[in-house]
Short mmCIF file of C-alpha atoms in Angstrom, two decimals:
data_model
loop_
_atom_site.label_atom_id
_atom_site.label_comp_id
_atom_site.label_asym_id
_atom_site.label_seq_id
_atom_site.Cartn_x
_atom_site.Cartn_y
_atom_site.Cartn_z
CA ALA A 244 102.72 111.79 107.50
CA THR A 245 100.36 110.46 110.73
CA VAL A 246 102.03 107.21 111.37
CA GLY A 247 106.08 108.83 111.54
CA ALA A 248 104.07 112.01 114.19
CA GLY A 249 103.14 109.14 116.16
CA ASP A 250 106.36 106.92 116.23
CA ARG A 251 107.96 110.32 117.20
CA LEU A 252 105.48 110.73 120.26
CA ASP A 253 105.21 107.57 121.83
CA PRO A 254 106.91 103.68 120.51
CA SER A 255 103.20 101.97 121.77
CA TRP A 256 101.05 104.72 119.93
CA LYS A 257 99.38 102.34 117.22
CA MET A 258 97.20 104.03 113.61
CA THR A 259 93.37 102.82 114.58
CA LYS A 260 92.48 99.60 112.18
CA GLY A 261 92.49 99.60 108.73
CA THR A 262 88.57 99.75 106.96
CA ASP A 263 89.39 96.25 106.51
CA GLY A 264 89.55 95.15 110.22
CA THR A 265 93.77 94.65 110.05
CA PRO A 266 95.98 95.90 113.15
CA ASN A 267 98.80 98.06 112.77
CA GLU A 268 101.70 97.45 114.49
CA SER A 269 103.24 99.88 117.26
CA VAL A 270 107.30 100.81 116.98
CA TYR A 271 107.33 98.19 120.12
CA ASP A 272 105.17 95.78 118.11
CA VAL A 273 107.91 95.68 115.47
CA LEU A 274 111.37 95.82 117.43
CA VAL A 275 109.52 92.24 118.93
CA ARG A 276 109.05 90.59 115.79
CA MET A 277 112.39 91.65 114.81
CA ARG A 278 114.11 90.47 117.64
CA GLN A 279 111.66 86.98 116.73
CA LEU A 280 113.12 87.14 113.69
CA LEU A 281 117.22 87.61 115.08
CA SER A 282 117.11 85.56 117.70
CA ILE A 283 115.30 82.43 114.13
CA THR A 284 117.96 83.49 111.75
CA GLU A 285 120.62 83.68 114.88
CA THR A 286 119.74 79.62 115.91
CA GLN A 287 118.98 78.57 111.58
CA TYR A 288 122.35 80.08 110.83
CA PHE A 289 124.59 80.88 112.93
CA GLY A 290 128.28 80.92 111.63
CA GLU A 291 126.56 82.61 108.75
CA ILE A 292 126.09 86.23 106.86
CA VAL A 293 122.68 86.44 106.38
CA ILE A 294 120.56 89.86 104.33
CA PHE A 295 117.75 91.13 105.25
CA ILE A 296 115.33 92.12 102.87
CA SER A 297 112.44 94.66 103.92
CA PRO A 298 109.44 96.35 101.83
CA ASP A 299 110.16 99.52 103.97
CA SER A 300 112.38 101.43 106.07
CA ASP A 301 110.57 101.23 108.87
CA CYS A 302 111.63 97.46 110.47
CA LEU A 303 115.10 97.65 109.72
CA SER A 304 114.82 101.48 111.04
CA ILE A 305 113.46 100.15 114.56
CA LEU A 306 116.18 97.65 114.51
CA GLN A 307 118.73 99.58 114.18
CA ALA A 308 117.96 102.77 116.64
CA ALA A 309 117.44 99.93 119.24
CA ALA A 310 120.63 97.66 118.57
CA VAL A 311 122.88 101.61 119.22
CA GLY A 312 120.62 101.97 122.22
CA ALA A 313 118.43 105.21 120.77
CA ASP A 314 114.99 106.62 121.61
CA LEU A 315 113.00 104.67 119.35
CA ARG A 316 111.07 107.56 119.05
CA ARG A 317 113.86 108.45 116.46
CA HIS A 318 114.29 105.24 114.51
CA ARG A 319 113.66 107.54 111.47
CA GLU A 320 116.82 108.61 111.77
CA PHE A 321 118.07 105.41 111.20
CA ALA A 322 115.84 105.23 107.75
CA PHE A 323 117.36 103.11 104.75
CA ARG A 324 116.98 104.73 100.84
CA ALA A 325 115.59 102.37 98.71
CA GLY A 326 118.72 99.57 97.45
CA GLU A 327 120.89 100.55 100.67
CA ALA A 328 122.05 97.82 102.09
CA ARG A 329 124.52 98.44 105.99
CA MET A 330 125.91 96.20 108.12
CA LEU A 331 124.45 95.46 110.83
CA GLU A 332 126.56 96.62 114.46
CA ALA A 333 125.87 97.13 117.83
CA GLY A 334 126.22 100.01 119.50
CA VAL A 335 127.91 100.32 122.94
CA ILE A 336 125.83 101.70 125.75
CA LEU A 337 128.76 103.15 128.65
CA ARG A 338 126.83 102.75 131.71
CA ASP A 339 128.25 102.83 135.82
CA ASP A 340 127.78 98.63 136.23
CA SER A 341 130.63 99.55 139.83
CA PRO A 342 128.43 98.24 143.07
CA THR A 343 127.23 100.48 144.85
CA SER A 344 127.05 101.08 149.01
CA ILE A 345 124.42 102.33 150.51
CA PRO A 346 126.30 103.41 154.50
CA CYS A 347 124.47 102.31 157.40
CA PRO A 348 124.46 104.23 161.00
CA ARG A 349 123.56 101.38 162.98
CA PRO A 350 125.02 97.49 161.16
CA PRO A 351 123.41 95.16 161.71
CA ALA A 352 119.46 97.36 161.27
CA CYS A 353 120.27 98.06 157.62
CA VAL A 354 120.69 94.63 156.04
#
């Protein structure tokens, strides 16, 4: 419950090191690791169907949240049940890419 609460507060939050000195990862750390995995996998297995198996849901839920553009603090909403399989599909984030213009009262002084 502590990790979930920390994740919901801030994706850069990390739990303190374990008693054996093992560092813990933030949501951002996990996302970096998953992006690296995807990059390597895409390079080595381009055009192939790939299945990722994870020991817990966090890696996959963080990746799913990032793929659809969700706030990473909400990644647990994308949690996987034990044995669940899903297609990873990127979402479409609508944004306005049209050029913006700023009026200039005294051209060329505004350039």
